[in-house]
Backbone atoms as SQL, in Angstrom:
CREATE TABLE atoms (id INTEGER PRIMARY KEY, chain TEXT, resi INTEGER, resn TEXT, atom TEXT, x REAL, y REAL, z REAL);
INSERT INTO atoms VALUES
  (1, 'A', 1, 'MET', 'N', -7.861, 139.257, 149.969),
  (2, 'A', 1, 'MET', 'CA', -8.641, 138.574, 149.063),
  (3, 'A', 1, 'MET', 'C', -9.270, 139.369, 147.967),
  (4, 'A', 2, 'GLY', 'N', -9.696, 140.550, 148.411),
  (5, 'A', 2, 'GLY', 'CA', -10.420, 141.374, 147.379),
  (6, 'A', 2, 'GLY', 'C', -9.561, 141.982, 146.091),
  (7, 'A', 3, 'LEU', 'N', -8.194, 142.144, 146.650),
  (8, 'A', 3, 'LEU', 'CA', -7.231, 142.653, 145.729),
  (9, 'A', 3, 'LEU', 'C', -6.978, 141.598, 144.760),
  (10, 'A', 4, 'LEU', 'N', -6.857, 140.302, 145.097),
  (11, 'A', 4, 'LEU', 'CA', -6.490, 139.164, 144.239),
  (12, 'A', 4, 'LEU', 'C', -7.779, 139.033, 143.237),
  (13, 'A', 5, 'ARG', 'N', -9.045, 139.083, 143.727),
  (14, 'A', 5, 'ARG', 'CA', -10.194, 139.193, 142.822),
  (15, 'A', 5, 'ARG', 'C', -10.239, 140.135, 141.706),
  (16, 'A', 6, 'VAL', 'N', -9.953, 141.394, 142.267),
  (17, 'A', 6, 'VAL', 'CA', -9.890, 142.437, 141.366),
  (18, 'A', 6, 'VAL', 'C', -8.794, 142.368, 140.313),
  (19, 'A', 7, 'ALA', 'N', -7.765, 141.914, 140.644),
  (20, 'A', 7, 'ALA', 'CA', -6.642, 141.692, 139.612),
  (21, 'A', 7, 'ALA', 'C', -6.820, 140.427, 138.718),
  (22, 'A', 8, 'SER', 'N', -7.372, 139.439, 139.197),
  (23, 'A', 8, 'SER', 'CA', -7.806, 138.539, 138.049),
  (24, 'A', 8, 'SER', 'C', -8.838, 138.936, 137.287),
  (25, 'A', 9, 'ARG', 'N', -9.947, 139.946, 137.737),
  (26, 'A', 9, 'ARG', 'CA', -10.909, 140.248, 136.837),
  (27, 'A', 9, 'ARG', 'C', -10.271, 141.348, 135.721),
  (28, 'A', 10, 'LEU', 'N', -9.295, 141.969, 136.129),
  (29, 'A', 10, 'LEU', 'CA', -8.784, 142.922, 135.026),
  (30, 'A', 10, 'LEU', 'C', -7.879, 142.198, 134.151),
  (31, 'A', 11, 'ALA', 'N', -7.134, 141.172, 134.537),
  (32, 'A', 11, 'ALA', 'CA', -6.410, 140.384, 133.698),
  (33, 'A', 11, 'ALA', 'C', -7.283, 139.639, 132.784),
  (34, 'A', 12, 'SER', 'N', -8.236, 139.034, 133.093),
  (35, 'A', 12, 'SER', 'CA', -9.220, 138.218, 132.081),
  (36, 'A', 12, 'SER', 'C', -9.886, 139.192, 131.343),
  (37, 'A', 13, 'SER', 'N', -10.329, 140.417, 131.614),
  (38, 'A', 13, 'SER', 'CA', -10.924, 141.336, 130.620),
  (39, 'A', 13, 'SER', 'C', -9.889, 142.056, 129.804),
  (40, 'A', 14, 'SER', 'N', -8.484, 142.106, 130.194),
  (41, 'A', 14, 'SER', 'CA', -7.681, 142.711, 129.262),
  (42, 'A', 14, 'SER', 'C', -7.304, 141.670, 128.270),
  (43, 'A', 15, 'ALA', 'N', -7.328, 140.396, 128.694),
  (44, 'A', 15, 'ALA', 'CA', -6.836, 139.212, 127.779),
  (45, 'A', 15, 'ALA', 'C', -8.016, 139.102, 126.770),
  (46, 'A', 16, 'ARG', 'N', -9.287, 139.249, 127.076),
  (47, 'A', 16, 'ARG', 'CA', -10.371, 139.105, 126.192),
  (48, 'A', 16, 'ARG', 'C', -10.357, 140.240, 125.147),
  (49, 'A', 17, 'THR', 'N', -10.130, 141.512, 125.608),
  (50, 'A', 17, 'THR', 'CA', -10.164, 142.658, 124.672),
  (51, 'A', 17, 'THR', 'C', -8.968, 142.461, 123.840),
  (52, 'A', 18, 'SER', 'N', -7.783, 142.047, 124.316),
  (53, 'A', 18, 'SER', 'CA', -6.556, 142.019, 123.530),
  (54, 'A', 18, 'SER', 'C', -6.678, 140.894, 122.396),
  (55, 'A', 19, 'ARG', 'N', -7.412, 139.814, 122.744),
  (56, 'A', 19, 'ARG', 'CA', -7.724, 138.614, 121.719),
  (57, 'A', 19, 'ARG', 'C', -8.573, 139.054, 120.510),
  (58, 'A', 20, 'SER', 'N', -9.780, 139.851, 121.139),
  (59, 'A', 20, 'SER', 'CA', -10.713, 140.249, 120.094),
  (60, 'A', 20, 'SER', 'C', -10.328, 141.162, 119.146),
  (61, 'A', 21, 'THR', 'N', -9.467, 142.186, 119.715),
  (62, 'A', 21, 'THR', 'CA', -8.894, 143.232, 118.864),
  (63, 'A', 21, 'THR', 'C', -7.858, 142.752, 117.873),
  (64, 'A', 22, 'VAL', 'N', -7.211, 141.791, 118.234),
  (65, 'A', 22, 'VAL', 'CA', -6.151, 141.086, 117.168),
  (66, 'A', 22, 'VAL', 'C', -6.966, 140.291, 116.285),
  (67, 'A', 23, 'ALA', 'N', -8.015, 139.577, 116.699),
  (68, 'A', 23, 'ALA', 'CA', -8.645, 138.729, 115.749),
  (69, 'A', 23, 'ALA', 'C', -9.357, 139.576, 114.807),
  (70, 'A', 24, 'LEU', 'N', -10.035, 140.606, 115.243),
  (71, 'A', 24, 'LEU', 'CA', -10.835, 141.369, 114.267),
  (72, 'A', 24, 'LEU', 'C', -10.194, 142.478, 113.600),
  (73, 'A', 25, 'ALA', 'N', -8.814, 142.766, 113.813),
  (74, 'A', 25, 'ALA', 'CA', -8.112, 143.744, 113.091),
  (75, 'A', 25, 'ALA', 'C', -7.967, 143.422, 111.678),
  (76, 'A', 26, 'PRO', 'N', -8.279, 144.269, 110.791),
  (77, 'A', 26, 'PRO', 'CA', -7.989, 144.044, 109.472),
  (78, 'A', 26, 'PRO', 'C', -6.493, 144.115, 108.866),
  (79, 'A', 27, 'PRO', 'N', -6.173, 143.139, 108.122),
  (80, 'A', 27, 'PRO', 'CA', -4.725, 143.125, 107.710),
  (81, 'A', 27, 'PRO', 'C', -4.199, 144.462, 107.213),
  (82, 'A', 28, 'ALA', 'N', -2.880, 144.535, 107.509),
  (83, 'A', 28, 'ALA', 'CA', -2.385, 146.063, 107.115),
  (84, 'A', 28, 'ALA', 'C', -1.919, 145.807, 105.606),
  (85, 'A', 29, 'ALA', 'N', -1.594, 147.047, 105.043),
  (86, 'A', 29, 'ALA', 'CA', -1.253, 146.864, 103.870),
  (87, 'A', 29, 'ALA', 'C', -0.006, 146.313, 103.513),
  (88, 'A', 30, 'ARG', 'N', 0.144, 145.433, 102.310),
  (89, 'A', 30, 'ARG', 'CA', 1.159, 144.507, 101.958),
  (90, 'A', 30, 'ARG', 'C', 2.254, 145.458, 101.537),
  (91, 'A', 31, 'SER', 'N', 3.623, 145.107, 101.966),
  (92, 'A', 31, 'SER', 'CA', 4.698, 145.712, 101.510),
  (93, 'A', 31, 'SER', 'C', 5.826, 144.725, 101.215),
  (94, 'A', 32, 'PHE', 'N', 7.033, 145.102, 100.887),
  (95, 'A', 32, 'PHE', 'CA', 8.031, 144.325, 100.700),
  (96, 'A', 32, 'PHE', 'C', 8.422, 143.433, 102.013),
  (97, 'A', 33, 'VAL', 'N', 8.126, 144.175, 103.160),
  (98, 'A', 33, 'VAL', 'CA', 8.439, 143.585, 104.425),
  (99, 'A', 33, 'VAL', 'C', 7.566, 142.659, 105.183),
  (100, 'A', 34, 'THR', 'N', 6.407, 142.523, 104.699),
  (101, 'A', 34, 'THR', 'CA', 5.308, 141.759, 105.260),
  (102, 'A', 34, 'THR', 'C', 5.663, 140.222, 104.799),
  (103, 'A', 35, 'ARG', 'N', 5.249, 139.305, 105.697),
  (104, 'A', 35, 'ARG', 'CA', 5.490, 137.936, 105.682),
  (105, 'A', 35, 'ARG', 'C', 4.257, 137.108, 105.273),
  (106, 'A', 36, 'SER', 'N', 4.274, 136.382, 104.197),
  (107, 'A', 36, 'SER', 'CA', 3.046, 135.506, 103.918),
  (108, 'A', 36, 'SER', 'C', 2.973, 134.578, 104.942),
  (109, 'A', 37, 'LYS', 'N', 1.505, 134.025, 104.976),
  (110, 'A', 37, 'LYS', 'CA', 1.320, 132.996, 105.992),
  (111, 'A', 37, 'LYS', 'C', 1.924, 131.821, 105.342),
  (112, 'A', 38, 'PRO', 'N', 2.502, 130.936, 106.310),
  (113, 'A', 38, 'PRO', 'CA', 3.281, 129.587, 105.831),
  (114, 'A', 38, 'PRO', 'C', 2.345, 128.593, 105.399),
  (115, 'A', 39, 'ARG', 'N', 2.709, 127.964, 104.227),
  (116, 'A', 39, 'ARG', 'CA', 1.824, 126.940, 103.755),
  (117, 'A', 39, 'ARG', 'C', 2.111, 125.679, 104.091),
  (118, 'A', 40, 'LEU', 'N', 1.567, 124.979, 105.055),
  (119, 'A', 40, 'LEU', 'CA', 1.947, 123.577, 105.387),
  (120, 'A', 40, 'LEU', 'C', 1.469, 122.576, 104.609),
  (121, 'A', 41, 'GLY', 'N', 1.989, 122.097, 103.767),
  (122, 'A', 41, 'GLY', 'CA', 1.386, 121.053, 102.807),
  (123, 'A', 41, 'GLY', 'C', 2.173, 119.843, 102.923),
  (124, 'A', 42, 'HIS', 'N', 2.106, 119.060, 101.801),
  (125, 'A', 42, 'HIS', 'CA', 2.673, 117.768, 101.699),
  (126, 'A', 42, 'HIS', 'C', 3.561, 117.567, 100.518),
  (127, 'A', 43, 'ASN', 'N', 4.156, 116.490, 100.245),
  (128, 'A', 43, 'ASN', 'CA', 5.121, 116.452, 99.135),
  (129, 'A', 43, 'ASN', 'C', 4.505, 116.343, 97.773),
  (130, 'A', 44, 'LEU', 'N', 3.259, 115.930, 97.841),
  (131, 'A', 44, 'LEU', 'CA', 2.567, 116.054, 96.465),
  (132, 'A', 44, 'LEU', 'C', 2.183, 117.472, 96.048),
  (133, 'A', 45, 'GLU', 'N', 2.032, 118.352, 97.047),
  (134, 'A', 45, 'GLU', 'CA', 1.695, 119.776, 96.715),
  (135, 'A', 45, 'GLU', 'C', 3.245, 120.465, 96.412),
  (136, 'A', 46, 'ASP', 'N', 4.053, 120.020, 96.987),
  (137, 'A', 46, 'ASP', 'CA', 5.642, 120.652, 96.531),
  (138, 'A', 46, 'ASP', 'C', 5.929, 119.935, 95.113),
  (139, 'A', 47, 'HIS', 'N', 5.242, 118.828, 94.871),
  (140, 'A', 47, 'HIS', 'CA', 5.710, 118.294, 93.451),
  (141, 'A', 47, 'HIS', 'C', 5.012, 119.170, 92.384),
  (142, 'A', 48, 'PHE', 'N', 3.822, 119.766, 92.623),
  (143, 'A', 48, 'PHE', 'CA', 3.198, 120.545, 91.699),
  (144, 'A', 48, 'PHE', 'C', 3.565, 122.004, 91.888),
  (145, 'A', 49, 'ASP', 'N', 3.939, 122.468, 93.053),
  (146, 'A', 49, 'ASP', 'CA', 4.244, 123.935, 93.091),
  (147, 'A', 49, 'ASP', 'C', 5.669, 124.228, 92.602),
  (148, 'A', 50, 'PHE', 'N', 6.710, 123.274, 92.789),
  (149, 'A', 50, 'PHE', 'CA', 7.875, 123.241, 92.208),
  (150, 'A', 50, 'PHE', 'C', 8.299, 122.390, 90.998),
  (151, 'A', 51, 'ALA', 'N', 7.270, 122.293, 90.038),
  (152, 'A', 51, 'ALA', 'CA', 7.385, 121.541, 88.927),
  (153, 'A', 51, 'ALA', 'C', 8.782, 121.732, 88.166),
  (154, 'A', 52, 'GLU', 'N', 9.115, 122.862, 87.981),
  (155, 'A', 52, 'GLU', 'CA', 10.346, 123.169, 87.384),
  (156, 'A', 52, 'GLU', 'C', 11.467, 122.521, 87.986),
  (157, 'A', 53, 'TYR', 'N', 11.510, 122.669, 89.166),
  (158, 'A', 53, 'TYR', 'CA', 12.612, 121.894, 89.828),
  (159, 'A', 53, 'TYR', 'C', 12.590, 120.322, 89.654),
  (160, 'A', 54, 'VAL', 'N', 11.370, 119.782, 89.963),
  (161, 'A', 54, 'VAL', 'CA', 11.323, 118.378, 89.981),
  (162, 'A', 54, 'VAL', 'C', 11.643, 117.744, 88.591),
  (163, 'A', 55, 'MET', 'N', 11.122, 118.526, 87.507),
  (164, 'A', 55, 'MET', 'CA', 11.292, 118.175, 86.216),
  (165, 'A', 55, 'MET', 'C', 12.724, 118.502, 85.652),
  (166, 'A', 56, 'ARG', 'N', 13.620, 119.120, 86.423),
  (167, 'A', 56, 'ARG', 'CA', 14.874, 119.539, 86.030),
  (168, 'A', 56, 'ARG', 'C', 15.120, 120.517, 85.050),
  (169, 'A', 57, 'MET', 'N', 13.936, 121.565, 85.041),
  (170, 'A', 57, 'MET', 'CA', 13.949, 122.616, 84.021),
  (171, 'A', 57, 'MET', 'C', 14.927, 123.926, 84.508),
  (172, 'A', 58, 'HIS', 'N', 15.291, 123.635, 85.819),
  (173, 'A', 58, 'HIS', 'CA', 16.198, 124.956, 86.132),
  (174, 'A', 58, 'HIS', 'C', 17.516, 124.603, 85.835),
  (175, 'A', 59, 'HIS', 'N', 18.276, 125.780, 85.984),
  (176, 'A', 59, 'HIS', 'CA', 19.782, 125.631, 85.592),
  (177, 'A', 59, 'HIS', 'C', 20.473, 124.797, 86.839),
  (178, 'A', 60, 'PRO', 'N', 21.397, 123.967, 86.403),
  (179, 'A', 60, 'PRO', 'CA', 21.923, 122.872, 87.181),
  (180, 'A', 60, 'PRO', 'C', 23.128, 123.435, 87.933),
  (181, 'A', 61, 'MET', 'N', 23.452, 124.812, 87.972),
  (182, 'A', 61, 'MET', 'CA', 24.712, 125.222, 88.666),
  (183, 'A', 61, 'MET', 'C', 24.631, 125.167, 90.133),
  (184, 'A', 62, 'GLY', 'N', 23.287, 125.154, 90.851),
  (185, 'A', 62, 'GLY', 'CA', 23.060, 125.317, 92.190),
  (186, 'A', 62, 'GLY', 'C', 23.379, 123.760, 92.654),
  (187, 'A', 63, 'GLU', 'N', 22.998, 122.827, 92.007),
  (188, 'A', 63, 'GLU', 'CA', 23.274, 121.383, 92.221),
  (189, 'A', 63, 'GLU', 'C', 24.825, 120.939, 92.155),
  (190, 'A', 64, 'TYR', 'N', 25.388, 121.611, 91.068),
  (191, 'A', 64, 'TYR', 'CA', 26.892, 121.496, 91.004),
  (192, 'A', 64, 'TYR', 'C', 27.601, 122.071, 92.119),
  (193, 'A', 65, 'MET', 'N', 27.119, 123.349, 92.661),
  (194, 'A', 65, 'MET', 'CA', 27.729, 123.907, 93.821),
  (195, 'A', 65, 'MET', 'C', 27.676, 122.906, 95.022),
  (196, 'A', 66, 'ILE', 'N', 26.402, 122.490, 95.080),
  (197, 'A', 66, 'ILE', 'CA', 26.311, 121.747, 96.423),
  (198, 'A', 66, 'ILE', 'C', 27.142, 120.334, 96.202),
  (199, 'A', 67, 'TYR', 'N', 27.142, 119.643, 95.223),
  (200, 'A', 67, 'TYR', 'CA', 28.029, 118.579, 95.203),
  (201, 'A', 67, 'TYR', 'C', 29.567, 119.011, 95.236),
  (202, 'A', 68, 'GLY', 'N', 29.921, 120.082, 94.710),
  (203, 'A', 68, 'GLY', 'CA', 31.217, 120.536, 94.833),
  (204, 'A', 68, 'GLY', 'C', 31.690, 120.711, 96.239),
  (205, 'A', 69, 'LEU', 'N', 30.803, 121.311, 97.004),
  (206, 'A', 69, 'LEU', 'CA', 31.066, 121.511, 98.398),
  (207, 'A', 69, 'LEU', 'C', 31.043, 120.207, 99.025),
  (208, 'A', 70, 'MET', 'N', 30.324, 119.292, 98.884),
  (209, 'A', 70, 'MET', 'CA', 30.410, 117.708, 99.352),
  (210, 'A', 70, 'MET', 'C', 31.812, 117.233, 99.131),
  (211, 'A', 71, 'PHE', 'N', 32.231, 117.396, 97.762),
  (212, 'A', 71, 'PHE', 'CA', 33.451, 116.715, 97.421),
  (213, 'A', 71, 'PHE', 'C', 34.590, 117.565, 98.113),
  (214, 'A', 72, 'SER', 'N', 34.568, 118.793, 98.077),
  (215, 'A', 72, 'SER', 'CA', 35.581, 119.574, 98.726),
  (216, 'A', 72, 'SER', 'C', 35.876, 119.317, 100.256),
  (217, 'A', 73, 'THR', 'N', 34.635, 118.993, 100.949),
  (218, 'A', 73, 'THR', 'CA', 34.921, 118.651, 102.459),
  (219, 'A', 73, 'THR', 'C', 35.577, 117.126, 102.547),
  (220, 'A', 74, 'PHE', 'N', 35.331, 116.400, 101.480),
  (221, 'A', 74, 'PHE', 'CA', 36.047, 115.246, 101.552),
  (222, 'A', 74, 'PHE', 'C', 37.531, 115.240, 101.248),
  (223, 'A', 75, 'PHE', 'N', 38.012, 116.152, 100.245),
  (224, 'A', 75, 'PHE', 'CA', 39.244, 116.503, 99.790),
  (225, 'A', 75, 'PHE', 'C', 40.032, 117.060, 101.016),
  (226, 'A', 76, 'ILE', 'N', 39.322, 118.198, 101.687),
  (227, 'A', 76, 'ILE', 'CA', 39.823, 118.770, 102.858),
  (228, 'A', 76, 'ILE', 'C', 40.112, 118.034, 103.844),
  (229, 'A', 77, 'THR', 'N', 39.168, 116.930, 104.177),
  (230, 'A', 77, 'THR', 'CA', 39.460, 116.044, 105.425),
  (231, 'A', 77, 'THR', 'C', 40.504, 115.067, 105.233),
  (232, 'A', 78, 'PHE', 'N', 40.212, 114.354, 103.939),
  (233, 'A', 78, 'PHE', 'CA', 41.169, 113.195, 103.781),
  (234, 'A', 78, 'PHE', 'C', 42.420, 113.531, 102.923),
  (235, 'A', 79, 'GLY', 'N', 42.502, 114.549, 102.366),
  (236, 'A', 79, 'GLY', 'CA', 43.675, 114.931, 101.456),
  (237, 'A', 79, 'GLY', 'C', 44.846, 115.168, 102.310),
  (238, 'A', 80, 'PRO', 'N', 44.969, 115.865, 103.428),
  (239, 'A', 80, 'PRO', 'CA', 46.204, 115.952, 104.197),
  (240, 'A', 80, 'PRO', 'C', 46.526, 114.645, 104.812),
  (241, 'A', 81, 'LEU', 'N', 45.564, 113.670, 105.076),
  (242, 'A', 81, 'LEU', 'CA', 45.874, 112.430, 105.743),
  (243, 'A', 81, 'LEU', 'C', 46.729, 111.679, 104.765),
  (244, 'A', 82, 'LEU', 'N', 46.159, 111.641, 103.478),
  (245, 'A', 82, 'LEU', 'CA', 46.831, 110.787, 102.411),
  (246, 'A', 82, 'LEU', 'C', 48.239, 111.339, 102.139),
  (247, 'A', 83, 'HIS', 'N', 48.266, 112.673, 102.036),
  (248, 'A', 83, 'HIS', 'CA', 49.484, 113.208, 101.734),
  (249, 'A', 83, 'HIS', 'C', 50.643, 112.920, 102.947),
  (250, 'A', 84, 'SER', 'N', 50.086, 113.103, 104.170),
  (251, 'A', 84, 'SER', 'CA', 51.177, 112.632, 105.114),
  (252, 'A', 84, 'SER', 'C', 51.446, 111.132, 105.120),
  (253, 'A', 85, 'ASN', 'N', 50.721, 110.340, 104.846),
  (254, 'A', 85, 'ASN', 'CA', 51.103, 108.863, 104.549),
  (255, 'A', 85, 'ASN', 'C', 51.822, 108.799, 103.445),
  (256, 'A', 86, 'TYR', 'N', 51.697, 109.453, 102.373),
  (257, 'A', 86, 'TYR', 'CA', 52.647, 109.521, 101.263),
  (258, 'A', 86, 'TYR', 'C', 53.915, 110.007, 101.525),
  (259, 'A', 87, 'TYR', 'N', 54.029, 110.960, 102.452),
  (260, 'A', 87, 'TYR', 'CA', 55.303, 111.574, 102.679),
  (261, 'A', 87, 'TYR', 'C', 56.243, 110.656, 103.693),
  (262, 'A', 88, 'PHE', 'N', 55.500, 110.105, 104.666),
  (263, 'A', 88, 'PHE', 'CA', 56.102, 109.297, 105.582),
  (264, 'A', 88, 'PHE', 'C', 56.506, 108.016, 105.184),
  (265, 'A', 89, 'THR', 'N', 55.619, 107.268, 104.436),
  (266, 'A', 89, 'THR', 'CA', 55.666, 105.889, 104.037),
  (267, 'A', 89, 'THR', 'C', 55.830, 105.565, 102.536),
  (268, 'A', 90, 'GLY', 'N', 55.495, 106.528, 101.656),
  (269, 'A', 90, 'GLY', 'CA', 55.875, 106.208, 100.356),
  (270, 'A', 90, 'GLY', 'C', 54.520, 105.837, 99.669),
  (271, 'A', 91, 'ARG', 'N', 53.419, 105.558, 100.423),
  (272, 'A', 91, 'ARG', 'CA', 52.181, 105.065, 99.821),
  (273, 'A', 91, 'ARG', 'C', 51.149, 105.931, 100.488),
  (274, 'A', 92, 'PHE', 'N', 50.069, 106.176, 99.610),
  (275, 'A', 92, 'PHE', 'CA', 49.026, 106.943, 100.046),
  (276, 'A', 92, 'PHE', 'C', 48.083, 106.110, 101.039),
  (277, 'A', 93, 'LEU', 'N', 47.925, 104.798, 100.858),
  (278, 'A', 93, 'LEU', 'CA', 47.264, 103.993, 101.750),
  (279, 'A', 93, 'LEU', 'C', 48.021, 102.827, 102.277),
  (280, 'A', 94, 'PRO', 'N', 48.316, 102.675, 103.484),
  (281, 'A', 94, 'PRO', 'CA', 49.101, 101.386, 103.995),
  (282, 'A', 94, 'PRO', 'C', 48.668, 100.221, 103.620),
  (283, 'A', 95, 'LYS', 'N', 49.446, 99.045, 103.492),
  (284, 'A', 95, 'LYS', 'CA', 48.883, 97.723, 103.324),
  (285, 'A', 95, 'LYS', 'C', 48.120, 97.203, 104.472),
  (286, 'A', 96, 'ASP', 'N', 47.276, 96.430, 104.409),
  (287, 'A', 96, 'ASP', 'CA', 46.508, 95.879, 105.406),
  (288, 'A', 96, 'ASP', 'C', 47.637, 94.989, 106.343),
  (289, 'A', 97, 'GLN', 'N', 47.507, 95.018, 107.687),
  (290, 'A', 97, 'GLN', 'CA', 48.317, 94.284, 108.545),
  (291, 'A', 97, 'GLN', 'C', 49.853, 94.411, 108.240),
  (292, 'A', 98, 'GLY', 'N', 50.156, 95.577, 107.534),
  (293, 'A', 98, 'GLY', 'CA', 51.511, 95.711, 107.272),
  (294, 'A', 98, 'GLY', 'C', 52.241, 96.615, 108.190),
  (295, 'A', 99, 'ASN', 'N', 53.661, 96.323, 108.294),
  (296, 'A', 99, 'ASN', 'CA', 54.365, 97.015, 109.309),
  (297, 'A', 99, 'ASN', 'C', 54.720, 98.718, 108.670),
  (298, 'A', 100, 'THR', 'N', 54.913, 99.505, 109.537),
  (299, 'A', 100, 'THR', 'CA', 55.304, 100.790, 108.924),
  (300, 'A', 100, 'THR', 'C', 56.824, 101.061, 109.473),
  (301, 'A', 101, 'LYS', 'N', 57.241, 102.184, 108.723),
  (302, 'A', 101, 'LYS', 'CA', 58.629, 102.631, 109.128),
  (303, 'A', 101, 'LYS', 'C', 58.796, 103.137, 110.513),
  (304, 'A', 102, 'LEU', 'N', 57.724, 103.755, 111.026),
  (305, 'A', 102, 'LEU', 'CA', 57.704, 104.428, 112.081),
  (306, 'A', 102, 'LEU', 'C', 57.763, 103.580, 113.421),
  (307, 'A', 103, 'CYS', 'N', 57.448, 102.121, 113.343),
  (308, 'A', 103, 'CYS', 'CA', 57.445, 101.301, 114.198),
  (309, 'A', 103, 'CYS', 'C', 58.671, 100.441, 114.318),
  (310, 'A', 104, 'ASP', 'N', 59.550, 100.699, 113.496),
  (311, 'A', 104, 'ASP', 'CA', 60.803, 99.881, 113.412),
  (312, 'A', 104, 'ASP', 'C', 61.563, 100.250, 114.620),
  (313, 'A', 105, 'ASP', 'N', 62.590, 99.367, 115.007),
  (314, 'A', 105, 'ASP', 'CA', 63.393, 99.664, 116.102),
  (315, 'A', 105, 'ASP', 'C', 64.677, 99.881, 115.609),
  (316, 'A', 106, 'SER', 'N', 64.986, 100.314, 114.195),
  (317, 'A', 106, 'SER', 'CA', 66.247, 100.626, 113.692),
  (318, 'A', 106, 'SER', 'C', 66.826, 101.870, 114.100),
  (319, 'A', 107, 'TRP', 'N', 66.041, 102.814, 114.782),
  (320, 'A', 107, 'TRP', 'CA', 66.464, 104.067, 115.109),
  (321, 'A', 107, 'TRP', 'C', 66.666, 104.208, 116.495);
């Protein structure tokens, strides 16, 4: 029982000293590797912090790239499907409730 008491005292005293040294330690010199403290704000602060973006004063190439990626995912996904429809049936999109050549019993 005495060993457990000594171990708990040592753990609590080392935890107290480690907390106090971390809290009282002065900040190190800043360099390009140090990270700033995160600012947890709300949308209004972002509106004033990024006024150039909100007022569209930046170069639009980034937005064009994002829209291009969105449209390219559409074409990469649905382009081969539409092409295979055209190859097999002669039309890109089949008629609603229409029969297809693949379901015929002629072959």
